[in-house]
Amino acid sequence: MITKDNPSMNSTAESIYLSNSDFEIRERCRIREDAIIHEKLVAEKLEAQAETIATQAEEINRLKKLLADNGIQE
């Protein structure tokens, strides 16, 4: 409304709009990049936990066999 009678104000309004639009796009990109990094870290933690569980399961089986080999009941 303010800019329709004033070309200078129209240009200024367009510049402000573009600046804000660029900021919104940059902000959305930053948020998405943060989400990707977070997803990657979560995946790495889950993988590490799975490896730990597998290692512990192997150790449990080894100790059960050791007990059984020595005639010790669980």
XYZ file of C-alpha atoms in Angstrom:
74
model
C 0.000 0.000 0.000
C 2.724 2.479 0.929
C 4.862 1.623 -2.084
C 2.274 1.850 -4.870
C 2.673 5.642 -5.264
C 6.399 5.787 -4.583
C 8.816 3.835 -6.843
C 11.692 4.435 -4.427
C 9.740 2.871 -1.567
C 8.757 -0.002 -3.867
C 12.408 -0.731 -4.599
C 13.267 -0.539 -0.908
C 10.412 -2.855 0.007
C 11.537 -5.358 -2.629
C 15.108 -5.222 -1.310
C 13.931 -5.828 2.238
C 11.729 -8.703 1.093
C 14.614 -10.315 -0.816
C 16.985 -9.882 2.126
C 14.491 -11.488 4.468
C 13.741 -14.267 1.990
C 17.434 -15.023 1.652
C 17.746 -15.121 5.430
C 14.820 -17.544 5.686
C 16.357 -19.797 3.042
C 19.763 -19.712 4.761
C 18.124 -20.427 8.097
C 16.198 -23.396 6.695
C 19.388 -24.737 5.121
C 21.265 -24.348 8.415
C 18.494 -26.139 10.301
C 18.530 -28.990 7.769
C 22.323 -29.282 7.964
C 22.076 -29.458 11.755
C 19.444 -32.184 11.457
C 21.657 -34.195 9.084
C 24.598 -33.943 11.485
C 22.362 -34.985 14.384
C 21.009 -37.976 12.436
C 24.556 -39.036 11.588
C 25.649 -38.844 15.230
C 22.621 -40.847 16.366
C 23.324 -43.499 13.723
C 26.968 -43.722 14.863
C 25.885 -44.107 18.505
C 23.422 -46.843 17.579
C 26.110 -48.644 15.607
C 28.524 -48.410 18.533
C 25.856 -49.735 20.895
C 25.133 -52.649 18.561
C 28.849 -53.505 18.466
C 29.038 -53.348 22.257
C 25.994 -55.614 22.607
C 27.479 -58.113 20.146
C 30.802 -58.120 22.005
C 29.069 -58.609 25.341
C 26.935 -61.448 23.937
C 30.088 -63.182 22.698
C 31.690 -62.779 26.120
C 28.594 -64.194 27.842
C 28.659 -67.222 25.535
C 32.380 -67.698 26.157
C 31.899 -67.581 29.915
C 28.903 -69.949 29.774
C 31.028 -72.434 27.820
C 33.855 -72.039 30.342
C 31.431 -72.763 33.186
C 29.984 -75.770 31.357
C 33.456 -77.101 30.511
C 34.370 -76.987 34.201
C 31.143 -78.637 35.335
C 29.782 -75.507 36.954
C 26.058 -74.882 36.691
C 24.736 -71.429 35.876
